[in-house]
Coordinates of C-alpha atoms in Angstrom, one line a residue:
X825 CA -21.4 -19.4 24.7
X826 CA -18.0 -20.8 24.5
X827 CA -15.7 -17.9 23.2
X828 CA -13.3 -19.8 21.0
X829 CA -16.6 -21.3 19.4
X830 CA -17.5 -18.3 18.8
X831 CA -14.5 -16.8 17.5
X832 CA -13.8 -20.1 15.2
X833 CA -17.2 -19.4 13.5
X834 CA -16.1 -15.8 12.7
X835 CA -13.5 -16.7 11.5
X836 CA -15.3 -19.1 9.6
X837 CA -17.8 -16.5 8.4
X838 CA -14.7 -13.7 7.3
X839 CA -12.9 -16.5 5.3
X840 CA -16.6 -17.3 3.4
X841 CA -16.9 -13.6 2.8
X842 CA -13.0 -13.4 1.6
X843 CA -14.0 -15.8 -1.2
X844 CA -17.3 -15.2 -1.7
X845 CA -18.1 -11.1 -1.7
X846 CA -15.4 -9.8 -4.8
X847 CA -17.4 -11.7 -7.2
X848 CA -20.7 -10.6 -5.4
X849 CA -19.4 -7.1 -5.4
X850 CA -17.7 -7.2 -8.8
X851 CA -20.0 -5.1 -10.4
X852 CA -21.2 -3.0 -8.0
X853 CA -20.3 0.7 -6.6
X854 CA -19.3 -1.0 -3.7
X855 CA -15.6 -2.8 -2.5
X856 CA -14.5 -5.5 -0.4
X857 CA -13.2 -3.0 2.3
X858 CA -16.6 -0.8 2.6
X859 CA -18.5 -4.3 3.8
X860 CA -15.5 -5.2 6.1
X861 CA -15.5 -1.7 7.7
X862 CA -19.3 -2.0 8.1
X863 CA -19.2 -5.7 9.5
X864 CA -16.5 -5.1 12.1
X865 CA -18.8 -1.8 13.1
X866 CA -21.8 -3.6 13.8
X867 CA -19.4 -6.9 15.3
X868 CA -18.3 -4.6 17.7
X869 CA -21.6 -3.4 19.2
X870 CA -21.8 -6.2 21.1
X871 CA -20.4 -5.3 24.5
X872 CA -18.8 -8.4 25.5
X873 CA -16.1 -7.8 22.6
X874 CA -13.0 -6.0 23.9
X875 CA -12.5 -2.5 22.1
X876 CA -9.5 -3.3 19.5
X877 CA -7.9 0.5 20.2
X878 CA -4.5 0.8 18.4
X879 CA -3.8 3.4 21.2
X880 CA -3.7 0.7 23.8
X881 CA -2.7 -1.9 22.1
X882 CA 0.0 -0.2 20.3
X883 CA 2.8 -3.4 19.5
X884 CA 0.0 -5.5 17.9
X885 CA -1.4 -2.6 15.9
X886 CA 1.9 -2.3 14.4
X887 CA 2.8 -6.1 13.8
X888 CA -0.6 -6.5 12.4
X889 CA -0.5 -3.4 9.9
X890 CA 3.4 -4.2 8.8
X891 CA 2.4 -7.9 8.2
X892 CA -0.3 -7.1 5.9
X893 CA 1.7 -4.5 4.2
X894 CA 4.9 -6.6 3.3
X895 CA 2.1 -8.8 1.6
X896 CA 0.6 -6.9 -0.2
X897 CA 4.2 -5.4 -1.9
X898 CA 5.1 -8.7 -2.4
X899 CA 1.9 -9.1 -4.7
X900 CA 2.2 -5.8 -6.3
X901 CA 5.5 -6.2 -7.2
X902 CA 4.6 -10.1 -8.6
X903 CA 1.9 -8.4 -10.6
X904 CA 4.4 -6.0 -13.1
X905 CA 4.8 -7.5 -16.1
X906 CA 6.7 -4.5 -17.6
X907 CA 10.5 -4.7 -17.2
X908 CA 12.3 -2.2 -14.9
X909 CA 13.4 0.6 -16.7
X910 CA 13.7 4.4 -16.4
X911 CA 11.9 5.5 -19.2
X912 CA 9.2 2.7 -19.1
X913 CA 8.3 4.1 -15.4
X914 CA 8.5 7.5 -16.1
X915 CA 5.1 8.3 -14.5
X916 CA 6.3 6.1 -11.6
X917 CA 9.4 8.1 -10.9
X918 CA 7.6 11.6 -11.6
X919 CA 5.0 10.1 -8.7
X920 CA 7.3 9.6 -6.5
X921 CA 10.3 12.4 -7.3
X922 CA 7.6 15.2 -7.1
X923 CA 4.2 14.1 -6.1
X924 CA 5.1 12.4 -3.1
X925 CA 7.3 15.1 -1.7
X926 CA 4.8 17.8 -2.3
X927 CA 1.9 15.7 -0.7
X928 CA 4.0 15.7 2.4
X929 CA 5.1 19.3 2.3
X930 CA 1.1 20.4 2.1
X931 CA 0.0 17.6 4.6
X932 CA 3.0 18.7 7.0
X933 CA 1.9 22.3 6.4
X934 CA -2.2 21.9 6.8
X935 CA -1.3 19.9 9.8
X936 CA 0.9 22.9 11.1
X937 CA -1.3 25.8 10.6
X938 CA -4.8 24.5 10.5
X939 CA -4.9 22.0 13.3
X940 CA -2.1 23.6 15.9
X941 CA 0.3 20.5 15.3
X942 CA 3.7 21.0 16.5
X943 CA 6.5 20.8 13.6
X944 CA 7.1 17.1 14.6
X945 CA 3.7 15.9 14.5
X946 CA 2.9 17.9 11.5
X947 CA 6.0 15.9 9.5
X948 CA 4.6 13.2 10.9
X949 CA 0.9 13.7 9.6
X950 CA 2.5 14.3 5.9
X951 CA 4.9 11.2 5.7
X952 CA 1.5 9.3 7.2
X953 CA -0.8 10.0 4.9
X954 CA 1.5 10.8 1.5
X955 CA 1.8 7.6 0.6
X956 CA -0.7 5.5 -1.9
X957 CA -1.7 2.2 -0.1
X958 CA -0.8 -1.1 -1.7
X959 CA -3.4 -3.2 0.2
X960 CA -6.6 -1.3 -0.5
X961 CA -5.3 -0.1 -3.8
X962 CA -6.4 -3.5 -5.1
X963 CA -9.3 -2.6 -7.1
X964 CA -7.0 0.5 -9.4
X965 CA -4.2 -1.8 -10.1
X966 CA -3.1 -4.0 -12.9
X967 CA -4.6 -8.2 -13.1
X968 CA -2.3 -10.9 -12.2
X969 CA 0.9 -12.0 -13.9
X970 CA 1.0 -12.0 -17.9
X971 CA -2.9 -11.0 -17.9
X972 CA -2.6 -8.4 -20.1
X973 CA -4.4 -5.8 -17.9
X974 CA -1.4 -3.3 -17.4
X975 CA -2.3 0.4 -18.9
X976 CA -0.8 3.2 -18.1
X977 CA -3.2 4.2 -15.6
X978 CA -3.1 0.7 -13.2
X979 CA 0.6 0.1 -14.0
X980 CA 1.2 3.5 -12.7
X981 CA -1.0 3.2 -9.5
X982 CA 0.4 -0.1 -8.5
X983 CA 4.6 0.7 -8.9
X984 CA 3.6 4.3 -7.3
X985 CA 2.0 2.6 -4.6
X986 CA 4.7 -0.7 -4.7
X987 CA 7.3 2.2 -3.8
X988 CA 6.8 5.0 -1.8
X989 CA 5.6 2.8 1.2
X990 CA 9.3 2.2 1.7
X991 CA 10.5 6.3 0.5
X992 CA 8.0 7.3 2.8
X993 CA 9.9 5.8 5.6
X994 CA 12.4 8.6 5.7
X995 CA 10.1 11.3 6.6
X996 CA 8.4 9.4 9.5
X997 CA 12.0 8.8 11.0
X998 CA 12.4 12.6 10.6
X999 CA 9.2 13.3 12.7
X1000 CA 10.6 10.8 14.9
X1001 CA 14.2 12.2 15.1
X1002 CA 12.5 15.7 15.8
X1003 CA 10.1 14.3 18.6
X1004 CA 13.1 12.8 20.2
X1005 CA 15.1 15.9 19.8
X1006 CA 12.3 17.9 21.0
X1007 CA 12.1 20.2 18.3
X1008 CA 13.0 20.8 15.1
X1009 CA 16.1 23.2 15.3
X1010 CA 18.9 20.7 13.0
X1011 CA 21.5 19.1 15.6
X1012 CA 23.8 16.3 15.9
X1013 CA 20.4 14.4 15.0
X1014 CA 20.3 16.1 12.1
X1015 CA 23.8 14.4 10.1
X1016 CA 22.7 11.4 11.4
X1017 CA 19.2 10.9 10.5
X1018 CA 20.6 12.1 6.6
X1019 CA 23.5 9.1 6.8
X1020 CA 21.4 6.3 8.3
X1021 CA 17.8 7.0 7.6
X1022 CA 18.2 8.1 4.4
X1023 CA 21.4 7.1 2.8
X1024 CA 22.2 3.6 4.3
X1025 CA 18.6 2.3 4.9
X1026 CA 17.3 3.3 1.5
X1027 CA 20.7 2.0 -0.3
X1028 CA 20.1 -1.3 2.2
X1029 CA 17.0 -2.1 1.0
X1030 CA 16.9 -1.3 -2.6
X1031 CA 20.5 -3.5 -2.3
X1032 CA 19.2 -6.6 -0.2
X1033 CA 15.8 -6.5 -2.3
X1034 CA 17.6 -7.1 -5.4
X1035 CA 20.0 -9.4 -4.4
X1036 CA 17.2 -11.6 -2.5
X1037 CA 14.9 -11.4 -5.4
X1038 CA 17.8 -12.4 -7.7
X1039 CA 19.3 -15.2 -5.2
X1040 CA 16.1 -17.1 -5.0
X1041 CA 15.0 -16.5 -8.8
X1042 CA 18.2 -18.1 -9.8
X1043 CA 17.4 -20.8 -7.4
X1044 CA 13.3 -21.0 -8.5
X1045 CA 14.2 -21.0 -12.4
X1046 CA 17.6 -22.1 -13.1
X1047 CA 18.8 -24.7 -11.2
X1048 CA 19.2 -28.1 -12.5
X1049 CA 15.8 -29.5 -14.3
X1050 CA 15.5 -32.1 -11.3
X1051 CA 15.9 -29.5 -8.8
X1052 CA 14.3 -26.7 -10.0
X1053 CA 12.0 -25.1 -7.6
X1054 CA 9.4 -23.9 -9.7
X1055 CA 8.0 -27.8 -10.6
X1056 CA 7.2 -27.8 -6.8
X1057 CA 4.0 -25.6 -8.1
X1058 CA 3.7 -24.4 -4.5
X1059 CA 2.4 -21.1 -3.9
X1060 CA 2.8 -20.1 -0.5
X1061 CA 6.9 -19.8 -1.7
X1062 CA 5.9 -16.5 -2.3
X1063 CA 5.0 -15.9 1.5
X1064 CA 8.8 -17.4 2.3
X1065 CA 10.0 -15.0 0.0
X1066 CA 8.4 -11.8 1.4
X1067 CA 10.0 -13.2 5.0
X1068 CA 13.0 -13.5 3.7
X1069 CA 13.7 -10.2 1.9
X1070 CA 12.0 -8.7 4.7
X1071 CA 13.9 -9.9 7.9
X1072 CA 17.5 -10.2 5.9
X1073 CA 17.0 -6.1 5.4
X1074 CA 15.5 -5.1 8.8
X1075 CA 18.6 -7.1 10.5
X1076 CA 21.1 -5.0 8.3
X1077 CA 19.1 -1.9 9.4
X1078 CA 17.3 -1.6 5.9
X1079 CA 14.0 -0.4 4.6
X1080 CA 12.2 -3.8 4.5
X1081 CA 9.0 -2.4 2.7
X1082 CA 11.1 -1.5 0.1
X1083 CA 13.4 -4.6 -0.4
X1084 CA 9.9 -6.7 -0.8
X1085 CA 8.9 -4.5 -3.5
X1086 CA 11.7 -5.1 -5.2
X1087 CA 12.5 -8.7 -4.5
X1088 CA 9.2 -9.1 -5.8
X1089 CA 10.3 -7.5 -9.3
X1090 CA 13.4 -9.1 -9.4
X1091 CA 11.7 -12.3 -9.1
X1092 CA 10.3 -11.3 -12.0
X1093 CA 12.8 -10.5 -14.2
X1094 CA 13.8 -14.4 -13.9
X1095 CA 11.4 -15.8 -16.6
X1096 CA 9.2 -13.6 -16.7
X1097 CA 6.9 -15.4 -19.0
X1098 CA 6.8 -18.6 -16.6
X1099 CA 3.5 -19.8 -15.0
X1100 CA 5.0 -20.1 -11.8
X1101 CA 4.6 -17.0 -11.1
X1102 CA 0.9 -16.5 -11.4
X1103 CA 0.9 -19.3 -8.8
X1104 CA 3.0 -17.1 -6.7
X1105 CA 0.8 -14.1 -6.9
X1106 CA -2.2 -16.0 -6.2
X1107 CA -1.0 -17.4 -3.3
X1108 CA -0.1 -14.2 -2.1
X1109 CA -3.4 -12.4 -3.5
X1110 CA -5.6 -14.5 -1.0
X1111 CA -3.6 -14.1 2.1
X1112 CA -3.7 -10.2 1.3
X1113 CA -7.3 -9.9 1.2
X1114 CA -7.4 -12.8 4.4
X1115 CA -5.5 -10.1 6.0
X1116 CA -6.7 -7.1 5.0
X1117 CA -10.7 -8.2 5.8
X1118 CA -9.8 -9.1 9.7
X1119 CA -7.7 -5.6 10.1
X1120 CA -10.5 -3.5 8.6
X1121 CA -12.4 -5.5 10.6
X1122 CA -11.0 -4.9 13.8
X1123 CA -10.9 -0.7 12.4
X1124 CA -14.9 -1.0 11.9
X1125 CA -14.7 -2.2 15.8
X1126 CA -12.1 0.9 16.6
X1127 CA -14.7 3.1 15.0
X1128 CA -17.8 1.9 16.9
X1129 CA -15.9 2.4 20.3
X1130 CA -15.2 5.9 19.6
X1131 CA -11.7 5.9 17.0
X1132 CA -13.0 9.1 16.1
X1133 CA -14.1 11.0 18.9
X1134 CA -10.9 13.5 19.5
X1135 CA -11.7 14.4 15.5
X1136 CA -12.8 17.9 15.3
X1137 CA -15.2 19.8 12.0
X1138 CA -11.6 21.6 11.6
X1139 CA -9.9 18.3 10.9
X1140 CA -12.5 16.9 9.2
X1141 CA -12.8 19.5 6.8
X1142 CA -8.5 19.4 7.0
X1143 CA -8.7 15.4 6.0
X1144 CA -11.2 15.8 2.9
X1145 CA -8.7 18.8 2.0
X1146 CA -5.5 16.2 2.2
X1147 CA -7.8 13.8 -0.5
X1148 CA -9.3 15.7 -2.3
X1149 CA -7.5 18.8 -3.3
X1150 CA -3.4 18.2 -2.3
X1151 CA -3.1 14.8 -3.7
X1152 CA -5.2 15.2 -7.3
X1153 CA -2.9 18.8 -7.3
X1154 CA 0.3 17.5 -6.4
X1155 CA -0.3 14.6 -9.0
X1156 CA -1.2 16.5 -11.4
X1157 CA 1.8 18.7 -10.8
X1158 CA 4.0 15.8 -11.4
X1159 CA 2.4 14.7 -14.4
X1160 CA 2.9 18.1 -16.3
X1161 CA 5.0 17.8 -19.4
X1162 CA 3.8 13.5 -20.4
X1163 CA 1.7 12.5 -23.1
X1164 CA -0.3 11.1 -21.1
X1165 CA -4.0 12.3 -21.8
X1166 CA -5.0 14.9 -19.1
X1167 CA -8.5 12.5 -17.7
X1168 CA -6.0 9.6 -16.6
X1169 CA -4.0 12.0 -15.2
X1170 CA -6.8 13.3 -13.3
X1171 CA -7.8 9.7 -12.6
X1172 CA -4.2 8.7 -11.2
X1173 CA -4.4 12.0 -8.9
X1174 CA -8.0 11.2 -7.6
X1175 CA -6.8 7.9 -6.5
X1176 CA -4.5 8.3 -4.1
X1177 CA -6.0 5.7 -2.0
X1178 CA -5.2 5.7 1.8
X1179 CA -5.5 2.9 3.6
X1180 CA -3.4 0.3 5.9
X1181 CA -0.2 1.3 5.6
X1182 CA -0.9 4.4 7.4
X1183 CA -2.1 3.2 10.0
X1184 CA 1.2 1.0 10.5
X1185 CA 3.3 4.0 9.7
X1186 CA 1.4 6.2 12.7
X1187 CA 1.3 2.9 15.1
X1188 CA 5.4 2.9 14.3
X1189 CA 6.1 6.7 15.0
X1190 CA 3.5 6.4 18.5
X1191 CA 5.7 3.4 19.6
X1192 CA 9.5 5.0 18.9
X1193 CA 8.7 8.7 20.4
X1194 CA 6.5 10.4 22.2
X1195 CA 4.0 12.5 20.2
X1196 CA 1.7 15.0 22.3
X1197 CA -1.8 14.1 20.7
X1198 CA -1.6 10.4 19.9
X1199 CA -5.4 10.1 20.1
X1200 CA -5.8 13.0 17.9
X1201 CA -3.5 12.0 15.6
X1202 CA -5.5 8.8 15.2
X1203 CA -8.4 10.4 14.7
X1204 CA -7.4 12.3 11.8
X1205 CA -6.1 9.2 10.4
X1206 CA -8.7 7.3 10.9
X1207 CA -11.5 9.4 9.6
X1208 CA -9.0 10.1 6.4
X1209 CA -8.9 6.1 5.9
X1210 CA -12.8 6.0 6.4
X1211 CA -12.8 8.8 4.1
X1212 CA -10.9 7.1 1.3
X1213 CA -12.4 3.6 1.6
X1214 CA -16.0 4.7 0.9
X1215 CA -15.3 7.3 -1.7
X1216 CA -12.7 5.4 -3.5
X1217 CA -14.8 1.9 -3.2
X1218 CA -18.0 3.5 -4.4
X1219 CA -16.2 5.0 -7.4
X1220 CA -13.9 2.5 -8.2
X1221 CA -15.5 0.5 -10.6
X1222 CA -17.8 3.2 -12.7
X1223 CA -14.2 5.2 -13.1
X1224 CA -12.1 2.7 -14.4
X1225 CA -14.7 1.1 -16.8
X1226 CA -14.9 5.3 -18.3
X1227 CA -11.1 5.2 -18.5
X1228 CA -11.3 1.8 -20.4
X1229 CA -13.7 2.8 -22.5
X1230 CA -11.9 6.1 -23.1
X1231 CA -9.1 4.8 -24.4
X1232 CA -9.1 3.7 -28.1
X1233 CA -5.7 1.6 -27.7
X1234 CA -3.9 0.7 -24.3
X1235 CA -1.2 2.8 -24.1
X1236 CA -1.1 4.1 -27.6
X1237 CA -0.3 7.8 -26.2
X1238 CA 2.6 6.8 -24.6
X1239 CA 4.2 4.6 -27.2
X1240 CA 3.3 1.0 -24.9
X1241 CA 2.6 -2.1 -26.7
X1242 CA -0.8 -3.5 -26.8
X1243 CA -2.3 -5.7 -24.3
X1244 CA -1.7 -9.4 -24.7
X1245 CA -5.4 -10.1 -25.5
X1246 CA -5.9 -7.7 -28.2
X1247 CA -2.7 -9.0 -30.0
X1248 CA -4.0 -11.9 -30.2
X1249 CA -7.4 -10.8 -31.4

């Protein structure tokens, strides 16, 4: 059979599904991303296919996983409907301020002393894995653009996860500056990895974000009726948009997961009630989950050759610790002191959904130092991912229709204002 026949037909086949399986699966215990896992496992039996292993094909793991990514925070950001504000994301800043640091702390830690990780690797493991995925985080976060389906709970869950991809980014530089240093004794790496890393690159890409989501807002909304950008009705702007803020900040040295994120809410902030940009987000919506069906597809493969293999009962019982206990504590130490009803807090600490940004975090470290256990490393973060996609998928759906049903008033507790279809009704 002619191999590019072959692969056009799968292609074919994982564009149907793309379309086809979230309506199928809308009401099930079951997600998108458990069926993609489970059809690139079986794909891959067949011998002929080449084994997709991120270890030897470290470059495109990374391209692959960072494409998807900046997406995927362009669509979360397109989603908010809520103006940026400090006390209007209080939860999001208490997520990130002081659950986020402590989930890498405990990671860095269980990695340390359970699993004989040096100090480097350890860091490394924590700034992996602390972070809440925006691609596979899908199913938790708030509906498209002026929907009305923005409680505390998903609005929460989307900014957190809109956000610490690029704050994370720090951390892994640390592990990296410590690998390259060759131990973790502070040096002349030290000064410099607090000025650039986490200084300039965070100031850089909160700074290009802004003015890139401002720049082309002004140019989408406001220019001149005949020339406005927005009558064009074309969606795949968004995608130009994402390239944009993303390259501009990478080439001034800038964290360019975090300049998406917020080019995408700055985008928002220019008229913010316009249709436009539901045509954005949908646009971007369909080449997220396009994207993020042929990656897990290709990390069903990577676990039918043998992802897992190095992972030992220690690490496995390590990784369902790193879930299940430090993230729902950590969140629920950051939520202590808000209104907010203690079940969603519980709720917004269970789903602390890991997923494909890891995996391009971990492919970025492998590829700038050299780490001692790369294939263990993997493994961890592999079965973690596994892990969190078929818990997380299976509970989804029964979860979030509790919470809704739970709560007498969207976001009465916390003084928010009622969704858009129940002031109308």
């Amino acid at each position: 059979m002619d191999s590019y026949i072959a692969a056009l037909v799968c292609i074919g086949l994982l564009i149907l599904l793309v379309a086809w399986l979230p309506m199928v699966l809308k009401e099930l215990p079951l997600s998108l991303p458990i069926v993609c896992v489970l059809f690139g496992f079986g794909l891959f039996q067949i011998p002929v296919l080449e084994f997709p292993d991120p270890l030897e094909y470290p470059e495109a793991t990374e391209r692959l996983s960072e494409f998807i990514v900046i997406v995927a925070l362009m669509g979360a950001g397109l989603k908010l409907d809520r103006p940026l504000g400090w006390k209007s994301w209080m939860i999001t800043w208490r997520l990130l301020g002081i659950t986020m640091p402590l989930s890498i702390a405990a990671i860095a830690l269980i990695g340390w002393w359970a699993l004989g990780l040096s100090v480097a690797e350890a860091v490394l493991l924590g700034a992996v894995l602390a972070p809440t995925d925006p691609v596979l985080a899908s199913d938790v976060q708030v509906g498209p653009p002026r929907s009305g389906e923005e409680d505390e709970v998903r609005f929460s869950l989307t900014s957190e996860a809109g956000l610490n991809d690029g704050l994370a980014f720090p951390f892994v530089n640390l592990a990296v500056a410590m690998a390259l240093a060759s131990g973790p004794e502070p040096g002349t790496w030290t000064l410099e990895w607090l000025g650039v890393d986490v200084v300039w690159k965070l100031a850089a890409g909160i700074g290009m974000g802004w003015l890139v989501g401002k720049g082309l807002g002004y140019l989408t909304f406001h220019m001149p009726n005949r020339a406005r950008l927005s009558r064009s009705g074309d969606g795949f702007v968004s995608l130009g948009i994402t390239l944009v803020a993303y390259g501009l900040t990478e080439m001034v040295h800038g964290y360019g997961f975090l300049a998406v994120f917020i080019a995408a809410v700055a985008l928002r902030q220019q008229e913010r009630a316009h249709d436009y940009h539901e045509k954005l987000h949908d646009f971007v919506e369909q080449l997220e989950r396009l994207l993020m069906m042929a990656l897990l597809v290709l990390f069903g493969g990577a676990l039918a050759r043998g992802l897992l293999e190095p992972l030992t009962w220690t690490a496995a019982v390590a990784g369902v610790v790193i879930l299940f206990a430090v993230r729902p504590v950590a969140g629920f130490v950051g939520l202590i002191g808000t209104p907010m009803p203690r079940h969603e807090q519980a709720v917004i600490g269970f789903f602390g959904i890991r997923g494909l940004g890891s995996f391009y975090y971990l492919a970025y470290a492998l590829n700038e130092a050299n780490f001692g256990r790369p294939d263990f490393l993997w493994a961890v973060v592999g079965f973690i991912v596994l892990v969190s996609i078929v818990v997380h998928g299976t509970t989804v759906t029964p979860v979030m229709r509790w919470v809704d049903g739970s709560r007498t008033r969207p976001g009465e507790q916390l003084g928010l204002p009622l969704r858009r279809a129940e002031r109308r009704s």
